[in-house]
XYZ file of C-alpha atoms in Angstrom:
633
model
C -10.639 4.432 -114.646
C -8.348 6.832 -116.219
C -9.526 7.665 -119.917
C -5.917 7.903 -122.022
C -7.009 12.016 -123.192
C -6.224 12.525 -126.994
C -6.294 16.073 -127.334
C -8.039 17.653 -131.453
C -7.992 20.727 -131.508
C -9.727 22.895 -135.137
C -10.558 25.490 -136.113
C -13.950 26.561 -136.443
C -14.505 29.100 -138.870
C -17.182 31.160 -136.902
C -16.147 35.147 -138.200
C -13.871 36.987 -139.154
C -12.946 38.461 -136.528
C -14.009 35.933 -133.095
C -11.329 33.039 -132.912
C -13.023 29.934 -131.810
C -11.578 27.038 -131.146
C -12.575 23.304 -130.471
C -11.107 20.631 -127.785
C -12.862 16.891 -128.475
C -12.831 14.021 -126.367
C -11.260 10.625 -128.118
C -13.981 9.397 -128.100
C -16.328 12.445 -129.516
C -18.432 13.351 -127.267
C -17.270 16.135 -124.875
C -16.596 18.975 -126.397
C -14.571 21.857 -125.239
C -15.385 24.627 -127.146
C -12.544 28.344 -126.553
C -13.554 32.288 -127.257
C -10.071 33.348 -127.610
C -11.050 36.780 -129.263
C -9.477 40.467 -127.854
C -11.437 41.729 -124.421
C -11.450 38.220 -122.447
C -10.941 34.729 -122.559
C -14.463 32.326 -122.253
C -15.313 28.709 -122.639
C -18.348 26.156 -123.487
C -18.775 23.250 -122.884
C -21.294 20.279 -124.209
C -21.955 16.555 -124.225
C -22.846 15.785 -126.916
C -26.474 17.273 -127.625
C -25.922 18.417 -124.423
C -25.568 22.204 -123.211
C -23.200 22.245 -119.653
C -21.689 25.565 -120.059
C -22.620 28.867 -122.227
C -19.523 31.377 -122.370
C -18.144 31.229 -119.052
C -15.156 33.367 -118.224
C -11.226 32.516 -117.009
C -9.709 35.533 -115.854
C -6.120 36.029 -113.551
C -6.561 39.882 -112.246
C -8.351 40.690 -113.898
C -9.453 38.865 -118.337
C -7.610 36.843 -120.231
C -7.340 39.700 -123.733
C -5.643 38.374 -126.739
C -5.030 35.783 -125.795
C -3.418 33.184 -129.159
C -3.324 30.396 -130.124
C -0.256 28.723 -129.015
C 1.227 25.069 -128.411
C -1.669 22.001 -128.858
C -4.712 22.934 -126.702
C -2.679 26.052 -125.464
C -3.543 29.979 -125.436
C -1.413 32.565 -123.955
C -0.740 36.342 -124.157
C 2.800 36.228 -123.401
C 1.909 37.346 -119.604
C -0.697 33.988 -118.953
C -1.151 31.262 -120.539
C -4.055 28.841 -120.191
C -3.937 24.627 -120.615
C -7.411 22.838 -121.720
C -7.918 19.186 -121.327
C -11.089 17.364 -122.567
C -11.347 13.400 -121.511
C -14.200 11.031 -122.870
C -15.606 12.909 -117.795
C -13.869 15.498 -117.449
C -13.321 18.910 -119.101
C -10.783 20.902 -117.511
C -8.381 23.968 -117.748
C -5.123 25.502 -115.773
C -3.664 28.867 -115.621
C 0.149 29.121 -115.888
C 2.357 32.754 -114.591
C 4.739 32.442 -118.631
C 8.441 33.070 -117.484
C 10.104 33.370 -113.743
C 8.712 36.884 -112.254
C 6.366 35.416 -109.010
C 2.958 37.346 -109.643
C 0.121 38.508 -106.643
C -2.558 36.951 -106.982
C -5.517 39.526 -107.077
C -8.605 37.172 -108.426
C -9.332 34.351 -110.409
C -12.344 34.497 -112.280
C -14.126 30.421 -112.637
C -17.121 30.987 -114.354
C -19.796 27.936 -115.104
C -22.118 29.303 -116.436
C -24.752 26.108 -116.922
C -27.594 26.159 -120.165
C -30.432 25.345 -117.745
C -31.677 26.492 -114.506
C -31.326 22.664 -112.844
C -31.601 21.062 -109.499
C -27.248 21.081 -108.050
C -26.523 18.712 -104.791
C -25.391 22.610 -103.016
C -22.762 21.270 -100.076
C -22.769 25.014 -98.834
C -20.900 26.978 -94.714
C -22.280 27.118 -91.969
C -20.481 26.771 -89.823
C -17.012 28.881 -89.833
C -14.012 29.016 -86.910
C -14.654 31.997 -84.501
C -17.240 34.092 -86.779
C -14.615 34.456 -89.435
C -16.365 33.607 -93.038
C -12.937 31.711 -94.101
C -12.567 28.528 -91.961
C -14.851 26.358 -91.765
C -14.339 22.410 -91.112
C -15.100 21.359 -94.860
C -17.728 18.596 -93.260
C -21.044 19.860 -94.906
C -24.402 17.702 -95.680
C -25.787 18.643 -99.314
C -28.884 20.811 -100.313
C -31.050 19.977 -102.915
C -32.085 22.760 -104.979
C -31.798 24.424 -108.533
C -29.504 26.288 -108.883
C -31.850 29.519 -109.290
C -32.323 29.268 -105.413
C -28.759 29.144 -103.849
C -28.273 31.187 -101.325
C -26.011 34.929 -102.443
C -25.005 35.442 -99.894
C -23.298 31.441 -99.270
C -20.252 29.682 -99.950
C -20.120 25.872 -101.004
C -17.464 24.377 -101.047
C -16.769 21.747 -103.671
C -17.645 18.622 -105.441
C -20.987 19.816 -106.058
C -22.900 18.489 -108.833
C -25.374 19.345 -110.916
C -28.904 17.369 -112.471
C -28.520 17.847 -116.560
C -30.298 16.286 -118.801
C -31.140 12.595 -120.012
C -29.754 11.219 -116.607
C -26.344 13.302 -116.794
C -24.830 14.342 -114.503
C -21.544 17.777 -114.051
C -20.019 17.908 -110.759
C -17.387 21.432 -110.497
C -14.131 20.442 -107.934
C -11.285 21.318 -108.462
C -7.621 19.875 -108.354
C -4.043 20.645 -107.443
C -4.152 22.990 -104.900
C -0.535 22.878 -102.949
C 1.026 26.497 -103.392
C -2.524 28.228 -104.195
C -6.002 28.136 -102.152
C -8.416 26.079 -102.704
C -11.665 26.825 -104.946
C -15.063 27.491 -103.652
C -17.990 28.015 -105.018
C -20.346 31.211 -105.162
C -24.977 31.573 -107.263
C -23.631 33.358 -110.307
C -26.637 34.541 -112.710
C -29.953 32.897 -112.226
C -28.091 29.214 -112.974
C -23.913 29.615 -112.451
C -20.657 29.444 -110.307
C -18.080 31.343 -110.232
C -14.908 30.979 -107.910
C -14.207 31.665 -104.749
C -11.024 32.230 -102.763
C -9.817 32.425 -99.072
C -7.615 36.462 -98.676
C -4.236 35.750 -98.797
C -4.508 35.888 -93.939
C -1.969 39.205 -92.735
C -2.700 38.052 -88.893
C -3.864 35.631 -87.173
C -5.242 34.744 -83.263
C -5.981 31.650 -81.886
C -9.060 30.966 -81.237
C -12.271 28.134 -83.039
C -13.093 25.538 -81.295
C -12.386 24.757 -77.609
C -9.476 27.934 -79.235
C -7.334 24.847 -81.441
C -8.003 26.829 -84.447
C -5.863 29.649 -85.636
C -8.100 32.667 -86.781
C -7.661 35.607 -89.816
C -7.724 38.402 -87.496
C -7.116 41.201 -90.497
C -7.032 39.767 -94.574
C -4.896 40.524 -97.864
C -6.718 42.508 -100.531
C -5.044 39.458 -102.568
C -5.365 35.373 -103.029
C -1.969 34.447 -103.321
C 1.174 36.294 -103.009
C 4.827 35.085 -104.515
C 3.243 32.665 -107.978
C 4.868 30.915 -110.113
C 4.037 28.223 -112.467
C 1.459 26.562 -112.603
C -2.100 27.391 -110.549
C -5.005 24.122 -109.736
C -6.670 22.134 -112.500
C -10.443 24.058 -112.727
C -13.116 20.745 -113.164
C -16.092 19.873 -114.952
C -16.655 16.219 -115.490
C -19.783 15.338 -116.946
C -21.081 11.651 -116.595
C -23.624 9.792 -118.384
C -24.314 7.958 -115.222
C -24.144 8.918 -112.119
C -22.551 5.352 -110.987
C -19.405 5.454 -112.778
C -18.645 9.019 -110.363
C -18.199 5.757 -108.123
C -15.137 4.630 -109.580
C -13.605 8.144 -110.934
C -10.508 8.897 -108.459
C -9.759 13.149 -109.424
C -6.109 12.797 -107.956
C -5.149 10.095 -109.579
C -5.536 12.359 -113.069
C -5.997 15.731 -112.488
C -2.750 15.476 -109.411
C 0.698 16.812 -108.678
C 3.164 14.095 -109.255
C 4.646 11.985 -106.424
C 7.480 13.272 -104.427
C 8.802 10.595 -102.806
C 10.936 8.180 -104.009
C 10.263 5.251 -102.145
C 7.365 5.027 -100.591
C 8.087 1.207 -99.140
C 7.847 1.346 -95.656
C 4.543 3.740 -96.018
C 1.725 0.657 -94.905
C -2.365 1.223 -94.949
C -4.604 -0.742 -92.772
C -7.041 -0.062 -90.232
C -7.028 1.290 -86.488
C -9.024 0.186 -82.895
C -10.464 4.288 -82.438
C -11.273 6.175 -78.938
C -12.442 9.356 -79.352
C -15.389 8.457 -80.951
C -16.652 5.732 -77.760
C -15.066 7.619 -75.544
C -12.102 5.260 -74.107
C -15.296 3.421 -73.199
C -14.474 -0.783 -71.883
C -16.738 -2.801 -70.063
C -16.026 -5.839 -67.943
C -12.360 -5.066 -67.257
C -10.880 -4.798 -63.997
C -9.164 -1.209 -64.487
C -10.830 2.427 -64.461
C -10.737 3.096 -68.203
C -10.569 6.421 -69.223
C -6.834 8.123 -71.115
C -4.380 5.712 -69.550
C -1.829 3.488 -69.474
C -3.957 0.487 -68.836
C -6.513 1.320 -71.122
C -4.627 1.405 -74.505
C -2.898 -1.868 -73.444
C -6.057 -3.623 -74.098
C -6.747 -1.020 -77.243
C -3.033 -2.645 -78.726
C -4.929 -6.278 -76.962
C -7.902 -5.470 -79.056
C -6.106 -4.960 -82.426
C -2.984 -7.743 -82.562
C -5.546 -9.869 -82.096
C -8.117 -8.939 -84.486
C -5.220 -8.163 -87.628
C -5.767 -4.263 -86.969
C -2.314 -2.319 -88.026
C -2.418 0.146 -85.668
C -4.502 2.246 -83.245
C -4.123 5.628 -82.556
C -3.931 7.652 -78.647
C -6.713 11.243 -79.685
C -6.868 14.405 -78.318
C -5.199 14.881 -74.275
C -2.109 13.163 -74.874
C -1.028 16.325 -74.539
C -1.144 19.411 -73.973
C -2.774 21.458 -77.131
C 0.197 24.189 -77.155
C 3.008 21.273 -77.189
C 3.447 17.653 -77.792
C 6.772 18.124 -76.048
C 6.305 19.440 -72.985
C 3.708 18.465 -69.879
C 2.152 15.657 -70.427
C -0.877 13.652 -69.150
C 0.739 12.030 -66.592
C -1.951 8.258 -66.933
C -0.070 7.667 -69.943
C 3.455 5.549 -70.096
C 4.654 6.282 -73.834
C 7.582 5.075 -73.004
C 6.961 2.287 -72.145
C 3.118 1.839 -74.665
C 5.426 1.614 -77.963
C 7.273 -1.093 -77.624
C 5.215 -2.332 -76.128
C 2.477 -2.313 -79.051
C 6.134 -3.276 -81.093
C 6.315 -6.833 -79.571
C 2.466 -7.104 -80.349
C 2.840 -5.745 -84.339
C 0.719 -2.588 -83.391
C 1.118 -0.006 -84.626
C 1.007 3.200 -82.025
C -0.270 7.371 -84.323
C -0.745 10.167 -82.691
C -3.159 13.418 -82.431
C -2.119 17.237 -82.782
C -3.527 20.195 -83.581
C -2.488 22.099 -86.482
C -1.599 24.965 -84.675
C 0.370 22.896 -82.425
C 1.656 20.283 -84.997
C 3.545 23.938 -86.444
C 5.274 24.589 -83.919
C 7.716 22.607 -84.125
C 6.753 20.162 -85.969
C 11.078 18.895 -86.974
C 11.866 18.034 -83.877
C 9.123 16.417 -82.567
C 7.955 14.548 -85.897
C 11.646 13.459 -85.339
C 11.892 12.828 -81.462
C 8.268 10.988 -82.109
C 9.415 8.178 -85.016
C 12.388 7.673 -83.081
C 11.112 6.714 -80.874
C 8.406 5.010 -83.253
C 4.705 6.164 -83.477
C 3.811 5.418 -86.477
C 2.271 9.023 -87.763
C -0.180 11.579 -86.315
C -3.646 12.687 -86.860
C -3.124 16.071 -87.853
C -6.810 18.259 -86.694
C -7.525 21.198 -86.949
C -6.435 22.568 -89.856
C -9.724 24.394 -90.723
C -9.112 26.843 -94.015
C -7.543 26.436 -97.079
C -6.189 30.040 -97.848
C -2.734 29.614 -99.083
C -1.231 30.228 -95.810
C -2.581 26.609 -94.940
C -1.912 24.904 -98.308
C 1.427 25.561 -98.555
C 1.958 24.724 -94.824
C 0.094 21.457 -95.338
C 3.131 20.499 -98.376
C 5.690 21.251 -95.357
C 3.596 18.904 -92.772
C 3.160 16.485 -95.198
C 7.966 16.510 -96.341
C 9.182 16.568 -93.048
C 6.092 13.082 -92.309
C 7.447 12.081 -94.917
C 11.500 12.438 -93.869
C 9.985 10.758 -91.006
C 8.501 7.669 -92.306
C 5.691 8.997 -90.521
C 1.750 8.355 -91.615
C -0.785 11.587 -91.944
C -3.936 12.031 -90.925
C -5.603 15.076 -91.616
C -8.593 16.859 -90.388
C -10.163 20.640 -90.910
C -8.989 19.917 -94.354
C -10.408 19.118 -98.019
C -8.054 16.794 -100.317
C -6.950 18.537 -103.409
C -4.512 16.210 -104.950
C -1.973 16.499 -102.380
C -1.751 13.432 -101.178
C -0.876 12.091 -104.808
C 2.366 13.451 -104.350
C 3.087 12.552 -101.006
C 1.127 9.137 -99.779
C 2.014 8.975 -96.361
C -0.718 11.761 -96.393
C -3.569 7.909 -96.205
C -6.521 10.071 -95.305
C -8.738 13.347 -94.506
C -12.018 13.908 -93.011
C -13.862 16.946 -94.610
C -16.530 14.631 -94.477
C -19.861 14.719 -92.255
C -18.745 11.410 -90.292
C -19.900 9.119 -87.803
C -19.399 12.177 -84.895
C -21.820 13.686 -86.441
C -24.607 11.089 -83.923
C -22.576 11.978 -81.037
C -24.791 15.693 -81.003
C -27.784 14.921 -83.459
C -30.332 15.971 -82.245
C -34.012 14.316 -82.684
C -36.840 16.500 -84.890
C -40.434 15.650 -84.146
C -39.922 11.434 -84.560
C -36.810 11.596 -85.571
C -33.140 12.351 -85.862
C -32.880 15.971 -88.023
C -30.535 15.073 -91.380
C -30.931 12.276 -93.098
C -27.833 10.454 -91.882
C -28.090 7.089 -94.374
C -29.249 9.440 -97.038
C -25.749 11.199 -96.968
C -24.464 8.242 -97.066
C -24.442 7.444 -100.259
C -23.983 10.902 -101.457
C -20.865 11.722 -100.402
C -19.312 8.502 -102.109
C -20.479 10.504 -105.106
C -18.600 13.573 -104.389
C -16.434 14.234 -101.507
C -14.634 11.132 -102.118
C -14.137 12.468 -105.634
C -10.971 13.624 -104.595
C -9.703 11.630 -101.870
C -9.865 8.993 -99.430
C -12.673 9.603 -96.731
C -12.041 9.471 -92.130
C -15.461 8.717 -92.111
C -14.297 6.399 -88.969
C -17.165 3.828 -89.424
C -17.617 0.958 -87.344
C -21.066 1.303 -85.508
C -21.936 -1.436 -83.363
C -25.246 0.476 -81.976
C -26.921 0.279 -84.520
C -30.853 2.370 -84.582
C -34.136 3.272 -87.472
C -35.233 5.867 -87.880
C -37.610 6.254 -85.321
C -34.714 4.973 -82.242
C -31.970 6.802 -82.325
C -30.751 9.502 -81.101
C -27.387 11.224 -80.469
C -25.730 9.939 -76.632
C -22.466 11.675 -77.393
C -20.956 8.761 -74.261
C -23.068 6.478 -75.347
C -23.178 7.234 -79.992
C -25.442 4.354 -82.197
C -25.596 4.897 -85.581
C -28.254 5.916 -87.965
C -29.098 2.781 -89.974
C -28.287 -1.196 -89.902
C -25.617 -3.053 -88.849
C -24.271 -4.610 -92.694
C -24.960 0.087 -93.639
C -21.735 0.419 -91.499
C -20.070 -2.574 -92.038
C -21.147 -2.318 -96.345
C -18.330 1.916 -95.600
C -15.677 -0.869 -95.593
C -16.073 -1.455 -98.218
C -17.315 1.663 -100.179
C -15.769 4.005 -98.791
C -12.181 4.629 -100.013
C -9.605 4.892 -96.962
C -6.371 3.560 -96.828
C -6.145 4.769 -92.818
C -9.775 3.312 -92.048
C -11.093 3.162 -88.386
C -13.176 1.306 -85.820
C -14.907 4.294 -84.661
C -16.548 2.115 -81.634
C -15.294 0.479 -78.273
C -13.179 -2.640 -78.776
C -15.656 -4.477 -76.069
C -18.184 -4.620 -78.132
C -16.681 -5.697 -81.314
C -15.266 -8.477 -78.551
C -19.248 -9.384 -78.410
C -20.240 -8.923 -81.715
C -17.306 -11.141 -82.860
C -19.034 -12.295 -86.310
C -19.744 -9.034 -86.523
C -16.148 -7.691 -86.039
C -13.908 -11.579 -88.174
C -16.396 -9.768 -91.492
C -14.739 -6.584 -91.224
C -11.163 -7.570 -90.213
C -10.691 -9.704 -93.789
C -11.082 -6.214 -96.254
C -8.614 -4.755 -96.938
C -7.882 -0.099 -97.490
C -6.860 -0.246 -100.255
C -8.005 -1.947 -103.447
C -6.488 -2.927 -106.980
C -9.057 -1.617 -109.036
C -13.214 -0.385 -108.302
C -15.795 -1.736 -110.391
C -19.256 0.801 -110.239
C -21.573 -1.688 -110.564
C -25.327 0.413 -110.127
C -26.250 3.088 -108.067
C -27.953 6.485 -108.077
C -26.693 9.370 -106.242
C -28.561 10.120 -102.347
C -30.639 7.129 -103.353
C -27.680 3.672 -103.641
C -25.010 2.557 -104.770
C -23.160 -0.937 -105.979
C -20.210 -1.017 -106.239
C -17.123 -4.361 -106.576
C -13.865 -3.916 -105.598
C -10.768 -6.258 -106.356
C -7.837 -7.737 -103.905
C -5.259 -9.581 -105.874
C -7.726 -13.200 -107.229
C -10.707 -11.560 -104.440
C -14.017 -9.541 -104.536
C -15.199 -7.559 -102.370
C -18.949 -5.847 -103.059
C -20.905 -3.575 -100.798
C -24.200 -2.120 -100.657
C -25.828 1.092 -99.427
C -29.080 2.765 -99.272
C -30.886 5.800 -97.296
C -34.120 5.052 -95.471
C -36.383 3.170 -98.363
C -35.814 -0.230 -98.629
C -34.821 -1.508 -101.660
C -34.079 -4.638 -104.019
C -31.457 -5.133 -105.953
C -29.941 -6.666 -108.837
C -26.612 -6.719 -110.385
C -24.605 -9.060 -111.949
C -21.081 -10.356 -111.478
C -19.553 -10.289 -114.843
C -16.568 -9.159 -112.745
C -15.714 -11.687 -111.871
C -12.842 -14.445 -113.470
C -14.536 -17.896 -114.837
C -14.343 -21.065 -112.369
C -16.798 -21.112 -108.988
C -16.344 -18.823 -106.191
C -17.483 -19.133 -101.824
C -19.227 -15.855 -101.787
C -19.248 -15.169 -97.061
C -22.265 -12.523 -97.622
C -23.347 -10.099 -94.554
C -26.663 -8.411 -95.047
C -30.182 -6.724 -93.186
C -32.006 -8.984 -91.258
C -35.803 -9.856 -91.707
C -36.887 -8.083 -88.599
C -33.139 -5.201 -89.916
C -35.483 -2.463 -90.357
C -37.824 -2.787 -86.891
C -34.219 -3.747 -85.053
C -31.746 -2.559 -87.031
C -29.121 -4.352 -84.491
C -30.128 -8.041 -86.537
C -27.699 -9.146 -89.948
C -27.495 -12.831 -91.629
C -23.937 -14.312 -92.861
C -24.247 -16.355 -94.842
C -21.983 -18.492 -98.292
C -23.006 -19.189 -101.228
C -21.435 -20.228 -104.100
C -21.800 -18.067 -107.283
C -19.874 -17.274 -110.875
C -19.705 -14.684 -113.540
C -22.711 -15.978 -114.543
C -25.423 -14.984 -111.808
C -27.416 -12.009 -111.038
C -26.928 -10.884 -107.419
C -30.397 -10.167 -105.661
C -29.824 -8.085 -102.947
C -32.056 -7.132 -100.434
C -31.550 -3.740 -98.731
C -34.293 -2.534 -95.294
C -34.575 0.769 -95.059
C -30.730 3.100 -94.452
C -29.157 -1.409 -94.590
C -26.560 -2.449 -96.608
C -25.196 -5.624 -98.183
C -21.318 -6.190 -98.016
C -19.388 -9.800 -99.931
C -15.818 -11.462 -99.785
C -15.929 -13.011 -103.602
C -13.197 -15.960 -103.248
C -12.116 -18.055 -105.910
C -12.585 -21.929 -104.909
C -9.054 -23.874 -105.731
C -9.210 -26.065 -109.091
C -9.722 -30.022 -107.614
């Protein structure tokens, strides 16, 4: 829910030479204290009686000296200005270049000095592409450790959460990077953070995973050049409960303005996806794989189940061109009209470095053929060059009425400027189950715990292409990674709940069409869940442990609950419902789901807003419901 910002700027007389100002949120709980003295600009942050940040420096190309109060909540020294903003649940600032002369940014100082050694959820950069420090897919599990124990030599991506006293949380994030690198974080001092930015790339070469990346081999001694106007927001959210994060959406509040006059052509929806299930079909009279017959089957499956799209993933084209030496086994010129006749759109995969070779001509060519969009993969950088490139790709796609799903890219609000960008990866999604190793008596990573952490943090900055929908589900003891026959950690209902809980305007069905057909009751439930909603209500939750969320589309509510490996009994109210009675269709863990994770039940009941909802979750479990008003007689 958006919080209208009403800033109260109060002069605090703390001494004859100091210039300290307080900016207070509308509810009076959040206070930014700005220290604008003669040598450097710093800020503090408090929430009620809780000290969140002690003095933390803000700088650009060195300290910001001799800052004076400008108009409203802005401070300036004639060369740079800093605008502060205090919402009820977030403090933020952004630096602007004064005047029309472009600036080369050698460094930006952004400190977040926390008041004590608090526990944190830290998503480290830990899988560099081609050994280059700043090349990363932006997919991280969360290390849970005190700020003092952060690895001093390791970059972290954001959002990053810090647990404060009295059940509060602080979350550090950035938003609005378009012509500027994204913000990473490093340990600073005993229990602080400081921003770090990828230097500007001067030379690059083909490399990285399967040579799909462009990896910089030389970087400049600066982070951005030809910078004009306003830099991105630096944000610290402060919440009094973990569940508040489940309904917070930073891009809507801090993102750039929409660049499109007409968005009526943008069609969100669900997608039958090939890659996770290794294009495996069973019981068919042809050899399944990357071929025309297989994709006709995917199209038929999508049409029968009301799915808007299929994706043809890596392998339909070469790694060097989108137009020449295409896979001869896939006849796009016959598939496209076949899909159109069935009311199904086709989205094509490409790497970023292939996409940028001939973007204008390639996008127009495929749009004219009837392709509905591109999944652009392996960005794996967020330096200024890549951020500028993503903006150009989004603009070209919009002019050709193409949707985009960006992988290897962390959203910072570009989807607000170009809403044809309907999803992002940058999440440890279901694909990781294909290669997850076992250690001792179970998998190395606790995926169900991640599943109830990412919606609080990663989803703050944009939708996430987690690609749910596994039909082979396993308990912790039974799980093992298998590339060609993958399974998920946790229960079937855990997977189904993701279709409600996870934001994804372009949402995948990752498993094989023939598995969904064998599990048609599950498929019938999933197909009813929309991919965009009108309202979000967080009902309950604890970061890293469980969540309960309700989303409304029209007059129908969709409710989801998920847990980590800990079984739970939860009771939540239904007071978000209107008056009258409702039919609730429930998809829940079966009584034996702790032994066989595929076990589930589908039931129906009548409810009203006065009812309390009792939810039982198996280990790694889930629960989902579709709540529809009963028409009055």
